[in-house]
Tab-separated table of C-alpha atoms in Angstrom:
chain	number	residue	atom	x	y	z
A	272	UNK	CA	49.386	-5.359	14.736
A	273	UNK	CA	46.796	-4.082	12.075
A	274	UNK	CA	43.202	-4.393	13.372
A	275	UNK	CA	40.960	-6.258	11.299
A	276	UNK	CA	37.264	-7.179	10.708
A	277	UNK	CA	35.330	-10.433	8.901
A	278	UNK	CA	32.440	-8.685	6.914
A	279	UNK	CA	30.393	-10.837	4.894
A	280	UNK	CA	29.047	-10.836	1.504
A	281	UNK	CA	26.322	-12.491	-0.802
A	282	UNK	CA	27.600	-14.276	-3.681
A	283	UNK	CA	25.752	-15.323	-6.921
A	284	UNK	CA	24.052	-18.107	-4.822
A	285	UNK	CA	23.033	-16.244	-1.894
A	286	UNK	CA	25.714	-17.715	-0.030
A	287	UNK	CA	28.453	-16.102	2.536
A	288	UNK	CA	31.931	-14.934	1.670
A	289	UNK	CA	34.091	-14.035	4.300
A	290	UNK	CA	35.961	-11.343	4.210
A	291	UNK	CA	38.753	-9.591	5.951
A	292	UNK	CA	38.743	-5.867	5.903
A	293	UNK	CA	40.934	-3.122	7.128
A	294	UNK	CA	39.235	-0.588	9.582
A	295	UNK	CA	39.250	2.256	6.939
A	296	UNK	CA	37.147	0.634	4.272
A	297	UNK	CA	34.644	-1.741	6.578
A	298	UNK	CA	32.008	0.642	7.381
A	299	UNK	CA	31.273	1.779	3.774
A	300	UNK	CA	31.499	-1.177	2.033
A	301	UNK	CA	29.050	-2.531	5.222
A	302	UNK	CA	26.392	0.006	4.218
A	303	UNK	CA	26.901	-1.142	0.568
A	304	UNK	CA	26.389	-4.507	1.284
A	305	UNK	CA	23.267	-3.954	3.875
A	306	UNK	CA	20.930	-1.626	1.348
A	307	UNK	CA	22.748	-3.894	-1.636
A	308	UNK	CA	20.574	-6.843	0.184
A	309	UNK	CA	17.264	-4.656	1.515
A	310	UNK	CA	16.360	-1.909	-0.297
A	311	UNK	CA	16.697	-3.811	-3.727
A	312	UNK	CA	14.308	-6.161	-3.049
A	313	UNK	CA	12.162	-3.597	-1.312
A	314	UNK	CA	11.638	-1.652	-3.753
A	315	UNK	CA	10.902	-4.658	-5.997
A	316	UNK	CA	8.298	-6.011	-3.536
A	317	UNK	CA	6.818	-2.290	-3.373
A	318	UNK	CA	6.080	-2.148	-7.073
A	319	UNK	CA	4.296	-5.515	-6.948
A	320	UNK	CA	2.041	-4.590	-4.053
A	321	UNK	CA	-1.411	-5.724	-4.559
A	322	UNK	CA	-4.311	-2.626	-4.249
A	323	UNK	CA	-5.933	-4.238	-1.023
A	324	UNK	CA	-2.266	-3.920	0.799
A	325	UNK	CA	-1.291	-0.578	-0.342
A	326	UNK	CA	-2.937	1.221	2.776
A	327	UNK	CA	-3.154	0.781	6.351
A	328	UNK	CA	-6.648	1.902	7.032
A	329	UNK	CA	-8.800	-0.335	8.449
A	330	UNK	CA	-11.327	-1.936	6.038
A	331	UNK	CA	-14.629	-2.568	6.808
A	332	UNK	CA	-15.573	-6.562	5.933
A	333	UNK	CA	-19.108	-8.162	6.290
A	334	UNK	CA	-19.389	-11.974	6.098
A	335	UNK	CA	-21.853	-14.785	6.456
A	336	UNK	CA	-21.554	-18.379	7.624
A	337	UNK	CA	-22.327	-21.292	9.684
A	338	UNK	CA	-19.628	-21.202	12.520
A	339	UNK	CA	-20.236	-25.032	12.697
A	340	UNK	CA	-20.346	-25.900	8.788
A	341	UNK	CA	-16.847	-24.147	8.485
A	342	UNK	CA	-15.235	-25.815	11.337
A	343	UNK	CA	-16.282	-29.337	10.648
A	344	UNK	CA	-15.306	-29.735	7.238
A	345	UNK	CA	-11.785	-30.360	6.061
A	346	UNK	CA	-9.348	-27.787	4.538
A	347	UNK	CA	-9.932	-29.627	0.972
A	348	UNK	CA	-13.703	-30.528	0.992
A	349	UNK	CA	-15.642	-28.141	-0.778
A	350	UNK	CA	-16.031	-24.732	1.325
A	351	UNK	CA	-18.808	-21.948	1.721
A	352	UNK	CA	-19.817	-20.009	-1.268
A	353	UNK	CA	-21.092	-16.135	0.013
A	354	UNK	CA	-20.308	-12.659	-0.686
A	355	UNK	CA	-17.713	-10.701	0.892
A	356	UNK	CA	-18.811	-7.222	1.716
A	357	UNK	CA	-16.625	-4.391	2.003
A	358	UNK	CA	-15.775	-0.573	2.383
A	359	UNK	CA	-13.534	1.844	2.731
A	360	UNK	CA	-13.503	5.546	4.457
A	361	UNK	CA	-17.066	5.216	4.777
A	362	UNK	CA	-17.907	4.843	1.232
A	363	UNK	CA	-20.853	2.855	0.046
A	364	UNK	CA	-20.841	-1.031	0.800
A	365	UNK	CA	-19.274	-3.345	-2.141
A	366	UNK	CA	-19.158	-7.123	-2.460
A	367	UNK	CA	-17.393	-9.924	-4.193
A	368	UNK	CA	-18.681	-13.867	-4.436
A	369	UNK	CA	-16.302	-15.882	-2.649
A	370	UNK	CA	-15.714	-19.338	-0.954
A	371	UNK	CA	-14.386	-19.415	2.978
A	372	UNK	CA	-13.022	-22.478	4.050
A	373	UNK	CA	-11.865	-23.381	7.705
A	374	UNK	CA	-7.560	-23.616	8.142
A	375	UNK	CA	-5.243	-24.634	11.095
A	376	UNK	CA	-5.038	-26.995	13.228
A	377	UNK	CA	-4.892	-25.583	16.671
A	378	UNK	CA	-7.293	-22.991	16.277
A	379	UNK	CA	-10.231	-24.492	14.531
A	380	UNK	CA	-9.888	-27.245	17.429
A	381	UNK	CA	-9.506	-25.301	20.582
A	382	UNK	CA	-10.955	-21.534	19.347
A	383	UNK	CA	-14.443	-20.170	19.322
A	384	UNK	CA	-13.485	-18.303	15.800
A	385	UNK	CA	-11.919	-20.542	13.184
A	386	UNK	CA	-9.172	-19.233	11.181
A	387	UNK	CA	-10.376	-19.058	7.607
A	388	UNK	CA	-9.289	-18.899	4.318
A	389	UNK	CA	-11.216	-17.121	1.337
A	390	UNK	CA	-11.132	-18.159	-2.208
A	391	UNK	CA	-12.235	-15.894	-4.972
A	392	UNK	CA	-11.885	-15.767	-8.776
A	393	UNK	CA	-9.816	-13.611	-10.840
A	394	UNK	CA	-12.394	-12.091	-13.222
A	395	UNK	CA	-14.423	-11.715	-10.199
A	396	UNK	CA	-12.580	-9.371	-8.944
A	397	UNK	CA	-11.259	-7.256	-11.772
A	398	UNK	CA	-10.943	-3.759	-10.764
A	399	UNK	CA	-12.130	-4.167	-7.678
A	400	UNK	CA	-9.629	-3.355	-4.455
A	401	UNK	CA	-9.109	-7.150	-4.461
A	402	UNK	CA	-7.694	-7.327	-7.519
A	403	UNK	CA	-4.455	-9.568	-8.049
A	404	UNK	CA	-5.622	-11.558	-4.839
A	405	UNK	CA	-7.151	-15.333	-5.529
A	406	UNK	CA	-6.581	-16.714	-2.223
A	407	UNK	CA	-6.362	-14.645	1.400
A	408	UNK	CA	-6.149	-15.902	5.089
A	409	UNK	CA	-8.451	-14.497	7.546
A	410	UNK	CA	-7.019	-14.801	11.108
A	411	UNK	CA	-9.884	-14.367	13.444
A	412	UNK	CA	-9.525	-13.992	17.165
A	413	UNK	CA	-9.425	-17.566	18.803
A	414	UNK	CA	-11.930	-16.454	21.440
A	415	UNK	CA	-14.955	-14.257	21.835
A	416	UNK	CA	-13.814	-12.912	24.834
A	417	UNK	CA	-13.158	-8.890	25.550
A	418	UNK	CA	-9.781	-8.876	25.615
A	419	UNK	CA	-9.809	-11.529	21.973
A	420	UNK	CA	-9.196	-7.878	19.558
A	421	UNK	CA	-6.121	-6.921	21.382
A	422	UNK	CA	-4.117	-10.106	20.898
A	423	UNK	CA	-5.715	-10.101	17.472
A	424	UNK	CA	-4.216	-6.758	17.021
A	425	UNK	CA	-0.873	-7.336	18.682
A	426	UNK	CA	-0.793	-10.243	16.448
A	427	UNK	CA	-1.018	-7.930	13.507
A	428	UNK	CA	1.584	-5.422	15.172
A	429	UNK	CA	3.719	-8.753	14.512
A	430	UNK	CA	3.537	-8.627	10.776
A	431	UNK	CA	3.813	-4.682	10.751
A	432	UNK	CA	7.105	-4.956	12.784
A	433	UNK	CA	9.042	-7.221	10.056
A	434	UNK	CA	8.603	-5.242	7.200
A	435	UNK	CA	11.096	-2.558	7.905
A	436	UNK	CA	13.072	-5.801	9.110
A	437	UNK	CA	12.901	-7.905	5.721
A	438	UNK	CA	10.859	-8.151	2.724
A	439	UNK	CA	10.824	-11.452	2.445
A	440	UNK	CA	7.097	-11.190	4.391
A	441	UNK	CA	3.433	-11.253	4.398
A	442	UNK	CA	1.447	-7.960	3.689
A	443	UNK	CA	-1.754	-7.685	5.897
A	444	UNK	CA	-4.513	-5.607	7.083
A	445	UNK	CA	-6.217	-5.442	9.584
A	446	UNK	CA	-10.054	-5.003	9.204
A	447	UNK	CA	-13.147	-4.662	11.174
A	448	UNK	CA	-15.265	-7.369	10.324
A	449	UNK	CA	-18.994	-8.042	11.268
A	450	UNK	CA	-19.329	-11.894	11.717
A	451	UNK	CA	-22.635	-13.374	11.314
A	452	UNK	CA	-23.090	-17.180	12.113
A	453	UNK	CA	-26.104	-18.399	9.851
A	454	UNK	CA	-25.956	-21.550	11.646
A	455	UNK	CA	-27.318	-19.788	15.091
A	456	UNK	CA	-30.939	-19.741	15.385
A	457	UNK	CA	-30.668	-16.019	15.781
A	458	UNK	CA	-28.177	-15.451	12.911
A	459	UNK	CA	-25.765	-13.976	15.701
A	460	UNK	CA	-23.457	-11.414	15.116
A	461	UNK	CA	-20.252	-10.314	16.216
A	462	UNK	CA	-18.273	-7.301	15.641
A	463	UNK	CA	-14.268	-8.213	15.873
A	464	UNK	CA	-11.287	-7.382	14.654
A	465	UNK	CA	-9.443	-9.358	12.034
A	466	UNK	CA	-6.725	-9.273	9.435
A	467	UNK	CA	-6.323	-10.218	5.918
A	468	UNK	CA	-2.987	-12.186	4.859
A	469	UNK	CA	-1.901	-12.312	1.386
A	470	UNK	CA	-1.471	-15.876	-0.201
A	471	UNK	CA	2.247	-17.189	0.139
A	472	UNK	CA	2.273	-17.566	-3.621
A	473	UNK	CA	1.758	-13.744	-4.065
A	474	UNK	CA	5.106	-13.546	-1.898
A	475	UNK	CA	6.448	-15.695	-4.385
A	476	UNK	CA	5.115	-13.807	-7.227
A	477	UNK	CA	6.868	-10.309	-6.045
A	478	UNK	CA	10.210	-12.026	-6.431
A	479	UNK	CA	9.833	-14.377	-9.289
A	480	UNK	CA	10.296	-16.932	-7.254
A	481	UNK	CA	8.277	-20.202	-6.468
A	482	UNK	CA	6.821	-21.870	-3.311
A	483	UNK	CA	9.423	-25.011	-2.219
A	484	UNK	CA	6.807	-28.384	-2.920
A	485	UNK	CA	8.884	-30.490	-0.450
A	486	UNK	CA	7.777	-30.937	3.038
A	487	UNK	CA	10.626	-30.709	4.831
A	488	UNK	CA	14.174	-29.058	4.722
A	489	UNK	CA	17.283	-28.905	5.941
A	490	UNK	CA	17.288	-25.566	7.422
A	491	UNK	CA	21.354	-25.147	6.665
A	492	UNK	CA	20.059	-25.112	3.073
A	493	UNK	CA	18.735	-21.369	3.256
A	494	UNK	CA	20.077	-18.681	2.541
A	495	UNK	CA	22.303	-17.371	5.284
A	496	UNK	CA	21.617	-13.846	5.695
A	497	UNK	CA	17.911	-14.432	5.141
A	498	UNK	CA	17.667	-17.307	7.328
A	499	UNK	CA	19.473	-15.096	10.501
A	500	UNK	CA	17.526	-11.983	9.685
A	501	UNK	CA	14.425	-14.310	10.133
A	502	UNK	CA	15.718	-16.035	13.222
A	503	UNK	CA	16.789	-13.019	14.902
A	504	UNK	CA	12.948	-11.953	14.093
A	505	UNK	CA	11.427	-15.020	15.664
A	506	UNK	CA	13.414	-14.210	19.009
A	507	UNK	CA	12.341	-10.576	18.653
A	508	UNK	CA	8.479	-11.657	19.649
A	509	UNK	CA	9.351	-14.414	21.419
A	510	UNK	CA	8.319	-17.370	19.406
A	511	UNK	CA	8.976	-20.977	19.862
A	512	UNK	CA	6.187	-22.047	17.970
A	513	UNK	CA	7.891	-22.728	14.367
A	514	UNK	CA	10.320	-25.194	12.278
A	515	UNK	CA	11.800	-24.101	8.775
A	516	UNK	CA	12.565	-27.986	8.973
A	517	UNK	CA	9.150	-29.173	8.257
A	518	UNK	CA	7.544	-25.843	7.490
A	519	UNK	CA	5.472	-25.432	10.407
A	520	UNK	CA	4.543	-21.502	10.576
A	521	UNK	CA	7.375	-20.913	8.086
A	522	UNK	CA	6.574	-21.755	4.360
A	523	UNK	CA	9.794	-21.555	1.968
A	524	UNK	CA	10.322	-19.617	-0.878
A	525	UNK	CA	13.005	-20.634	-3.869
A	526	UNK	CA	14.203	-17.360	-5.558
A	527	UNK	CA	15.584	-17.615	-9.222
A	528	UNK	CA	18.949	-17.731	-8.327
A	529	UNK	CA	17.645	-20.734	-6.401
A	530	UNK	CA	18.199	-19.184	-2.794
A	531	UNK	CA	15.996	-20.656	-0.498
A	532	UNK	CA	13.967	-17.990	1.846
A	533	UNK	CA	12.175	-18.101	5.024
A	534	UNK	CA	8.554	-17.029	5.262
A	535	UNK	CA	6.997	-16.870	8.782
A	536	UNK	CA	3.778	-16.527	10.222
A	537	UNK	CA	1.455	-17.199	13.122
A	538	UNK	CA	2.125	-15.480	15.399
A	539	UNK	CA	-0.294	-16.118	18.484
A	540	UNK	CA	1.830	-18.162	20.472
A	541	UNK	CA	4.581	-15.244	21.096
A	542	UNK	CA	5.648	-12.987	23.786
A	543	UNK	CA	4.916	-10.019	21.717
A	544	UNK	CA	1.073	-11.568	22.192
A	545	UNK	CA	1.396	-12.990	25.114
A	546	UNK	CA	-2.382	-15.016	24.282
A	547	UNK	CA	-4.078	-16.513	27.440
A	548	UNK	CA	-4.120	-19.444	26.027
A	549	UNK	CA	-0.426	-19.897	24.456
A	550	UNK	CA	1.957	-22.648	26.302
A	551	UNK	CA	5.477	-23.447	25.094
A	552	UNK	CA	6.858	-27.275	24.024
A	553	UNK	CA	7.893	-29.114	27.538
A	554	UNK	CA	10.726	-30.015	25.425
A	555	UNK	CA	11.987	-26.185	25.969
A	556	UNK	CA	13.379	-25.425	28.607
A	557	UNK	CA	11.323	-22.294	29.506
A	558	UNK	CA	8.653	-22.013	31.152
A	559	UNK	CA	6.217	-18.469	29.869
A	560	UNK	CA	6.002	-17.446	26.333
A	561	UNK	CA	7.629	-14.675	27.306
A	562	UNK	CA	11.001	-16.113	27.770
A	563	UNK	CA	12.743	-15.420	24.736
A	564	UNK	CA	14.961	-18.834	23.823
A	565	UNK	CA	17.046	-18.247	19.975
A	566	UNK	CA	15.900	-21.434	18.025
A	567	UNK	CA	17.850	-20.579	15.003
A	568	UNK	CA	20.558	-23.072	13.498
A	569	UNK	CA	24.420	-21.768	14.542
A	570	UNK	CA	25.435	-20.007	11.323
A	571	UNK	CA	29.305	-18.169	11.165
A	572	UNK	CA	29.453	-15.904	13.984
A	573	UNK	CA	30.601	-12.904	11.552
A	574	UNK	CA	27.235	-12.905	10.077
A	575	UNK	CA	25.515	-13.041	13.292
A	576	UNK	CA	27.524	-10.082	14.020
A	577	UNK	CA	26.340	-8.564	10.933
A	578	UNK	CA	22.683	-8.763	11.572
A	579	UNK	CA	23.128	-7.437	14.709
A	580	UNK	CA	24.223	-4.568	13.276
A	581	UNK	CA	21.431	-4.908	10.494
A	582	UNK	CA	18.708	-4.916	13.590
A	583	UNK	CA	20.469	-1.943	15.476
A	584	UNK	CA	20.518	0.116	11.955
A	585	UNK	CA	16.872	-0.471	11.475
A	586	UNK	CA	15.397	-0.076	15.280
A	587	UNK	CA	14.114	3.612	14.581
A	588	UNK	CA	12.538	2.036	11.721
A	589	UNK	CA	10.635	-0.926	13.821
A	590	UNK	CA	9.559	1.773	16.372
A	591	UNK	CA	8.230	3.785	13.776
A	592	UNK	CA	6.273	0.805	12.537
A	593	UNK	CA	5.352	0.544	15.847
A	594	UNK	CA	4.003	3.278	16.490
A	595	UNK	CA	1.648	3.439	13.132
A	596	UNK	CA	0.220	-0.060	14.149
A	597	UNK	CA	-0.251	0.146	17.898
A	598	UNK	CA	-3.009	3.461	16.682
A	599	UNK	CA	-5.615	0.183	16.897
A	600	UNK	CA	-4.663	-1.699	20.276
A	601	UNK	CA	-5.913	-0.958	23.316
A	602	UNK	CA	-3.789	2.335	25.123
A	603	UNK	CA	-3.221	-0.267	28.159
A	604	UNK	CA	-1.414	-2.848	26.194
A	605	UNK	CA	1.128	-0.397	24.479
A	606	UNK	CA	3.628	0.261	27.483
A	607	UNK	CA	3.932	-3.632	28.005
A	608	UNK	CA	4.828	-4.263	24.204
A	609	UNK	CA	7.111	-1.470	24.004
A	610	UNK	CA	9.384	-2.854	27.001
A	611	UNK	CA	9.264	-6.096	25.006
A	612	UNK	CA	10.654	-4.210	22.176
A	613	UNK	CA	13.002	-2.612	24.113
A	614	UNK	CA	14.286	-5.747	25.992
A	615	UNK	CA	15.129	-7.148	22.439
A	616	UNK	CA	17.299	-4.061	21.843
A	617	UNK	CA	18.750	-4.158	25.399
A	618	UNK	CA	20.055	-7.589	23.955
A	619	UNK	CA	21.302	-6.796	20.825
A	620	UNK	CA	23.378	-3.409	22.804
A	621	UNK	CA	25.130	-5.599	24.774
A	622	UNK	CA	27.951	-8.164	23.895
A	623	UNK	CA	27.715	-10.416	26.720
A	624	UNK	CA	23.765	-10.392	26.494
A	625	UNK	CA	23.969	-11.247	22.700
A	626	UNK	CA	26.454	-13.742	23.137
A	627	UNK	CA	24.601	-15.294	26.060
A	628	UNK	CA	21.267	-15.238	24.919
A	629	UNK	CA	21.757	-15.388	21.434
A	630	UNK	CA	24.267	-16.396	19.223
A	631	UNK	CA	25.536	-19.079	22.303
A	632	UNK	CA	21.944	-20.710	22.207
A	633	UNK	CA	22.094	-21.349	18.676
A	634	UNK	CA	20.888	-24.755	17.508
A	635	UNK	CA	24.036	-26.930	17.029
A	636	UNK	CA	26.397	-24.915	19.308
C-alpha cells in the first residue's frame, strides 16, 4: 500500500486545500508552501518598517505628567499635551509635542503605572525618528516595585519571540524612560523600563489591509493557517488571557484578498511573564499561569500538523530572538524562561504530548 500524506495549501482566499501527496514530492513542495506563506510577507512588512522600529537599541524617553490626571480621565476625553524627549547612543536630547492619554482596563485600575497611549501629529514629526508613527502604546510596568522592569522586559521578550514566528505582529522597543509625575508635590521621578508599540493601523498599513470595525467575530472566519500559527503562539507563553471572538488582546486585520488575520497583544498575564499579580479565569480549569491550556478553535488536524512542523522549522530562529532580547532582563530570570521555551518544544517533539496537550484540547473537540 502506497504511503501517503495530507499537506495543505492556501488558496486565493486564504483558505485550506487538502491535499494528498506521495512521499517523494511532500517535503519540497512543503518548503514551497511554508516560505510561499512567510517570507513573502516578511519581506513586505520589512520594507514598510517605520524608522523608530528599525533597531533594537534601547532609546532613551523623557516624559512629564500627572500620574493622577492620566488615570482618571477616560480613553476619549481630551488627554495631556507635553513633549516627548528622546535620544539615541548618547546623542544630544530631542523632543516632539505630543498628547498621552491613559488605556486599559485592568491596568489603569489595579497598577501604580498606567498604560498609556501617545498621540502626535504627522508634520510634527517629519524627519524625525518618529516619523510615519501618529499613534504609539506605551506599556509601563504595572507596579513600582524592584522586580516591575523584568516582567516589563519579559513582556517585551514576548513580542520579540513572534516575529521570526509570523509577521502578522506588532514591532516594539523597548526604552528607558524617566517618568516624572507633575502631579506629586515633589515632581517625583522614576527611572523604568518601558516599550513602545506601533499603532494596529500601521500593521494594517504594511499589508494594505484594514482594521476589522466589528466587535466581535466568529473566530472560524480567519484565516486558517494564520489563525493556528497565532494559537500555537498564545500556548507558547502561556496565555489565557485573550478572545479573537470579541477582540480582547487580539485586534483583527482584513487583508485585500479579504483574509481575516489575528493580531495579539498583552502579554502580562502569561507564563512566559509569570507577573505577581496575574490569575487565570475560574472558568479554566488550571490553576497557575503557568499551566499552558491550547484555547484555539479545532481546525483540520493536517494543518495542525503543518504548523507543527512550521514551529519546529523556525525554533533556532525563536532562540536566536531570544537570545538578542533577553541582553536587557535580569541574568536570574533567563534560565527560568528558557525551560519555558524549551517545555513548548518538548511538546511540539512529541506526538502523544502534542496530541494530548494540544491539538486534543482544541476548542470544539
Amino acid at each position: 500500500m502506497e504511503l501517503h500524506f495530507f499537506f495543505l495549501e492556501s488558496n486565493f482566499n486564504g483558505n485550506c486545500i487538502k491535499r494528498s501527496l506521495g512521499m517523494g514530492s511532500i517535503f519540497t513542495i512543503f518548503l514551497l508552501f511554508s516560505f510561499g506563506w512567510s517570507n513573502l510577507s516578511w519581506s513586505q512588512q520589512e520594507l514598510k518598517k517605520a524608522s523608530l522600529f528599525q533597531d533594537d537599541k534601547l532609546l532613551d524617553v523623557r516624559l512629564s505628567y500627572s500620574f493622577k490626571e492620566v488615570k482618571s480621565r477616560k480613553s476619549d476625553e481630551e488627554g495631556k499635551s507635553g513633549f516627548l524627549h528622546y535620544r539615541e547612543n548618547g546623542q544630544a536630547w530631542d523632543s516632539i509635542p505630543v498628547v498621552a492619554r491613559g488605556r486599559g482596563n485592568f491596568r489603569r485600575e489595579q497598577c501604580f503605572f498606567t498604560p498609556l497611549k501617545v498621540h502626535m501629529k504627522k508634520k510634527e514629526v517629519k524627519g524625525t525618528l518618529f516619523e510615519g508613527n501618529k499613534t504609539l502604546k506605551v506599556v509601563l510596568p504595572c507596579q513600582n516595585a524592584r522586580d516591575a522592569n523584568d516582567f516589563l522586559v519579559k513582556e517585551y521578550i514576548c513580542y520579540k519571540l513572534y516575529e521570526p514566528l509570523s509577521p502578522y505582529h506588532f514591532n516594539s522597543r523597548l526604552i528607558n524612560l524617566n517618568l516624572t509625575d507633575e502631579g506629586s508635590k515633589q515632581q517625583k521621578g522614576y527611572d523604568i523600563r518601558a516599550i513602545f508599540i506601533e499603532d494596529d493601523g500601521l500593521v494594517a498599513d504594511r499589508f494594505g489591509g484594514k482594521l476589522h470595525k466589528g466587535r466581535e467575530m466568529n473566530p472560524m472566519r480567519l484565516q486558517d493557517t494564520a489563525s493556528v500559527v497565532h494559537d500555537f503562539f498564545q500556548y507558547f507563553i502561556g496565555n489565557t488571557d485573550w478572545s479573537a471572538a470579541v477582540q480582547h488582546n487580539v485586534t483583527i486585520m482584513q487583508l485585500p484578498n479579504a483574509a481575516y488575520i489575528p493580531l495579539c497583544y498583552d502579554f502580562d498575564m502569561t507564563g512566559m511573564v509569570n507577573a505577581q499579580y496575574a490569575t487565570v479565569s475560574e472558568k479554566l480549569n488550571i490553576n497557575s499561569v503557568r499551566q499552558r491550556l491550547y484555547r484555539g478553535f479545532c481546525r483540520d488536524e493536517s494543518l495542525f500538523q503543518y504548523v507543527r512542523a512550521y514551529y519546529l522549522e523556525r525554533e533556532t530562529l525563536v532562540w536566536e530572538a531570544f537570545d538578542q532580547a533577553a541582553v536587557h532582563l535580569n541574568p536570574k530570570e533567563i534560565p527560568a524562561m528558557k525551560q519555558y521555551i524549551k517545555e513548548f518544544f518538548d511538546v511540539l517533539k512529541s506526538d502523544k504530548k502534542f496530541k494530548d496537550e494540544m491539538y486534543s484540547r482544541c476548542r470544539g473537540a
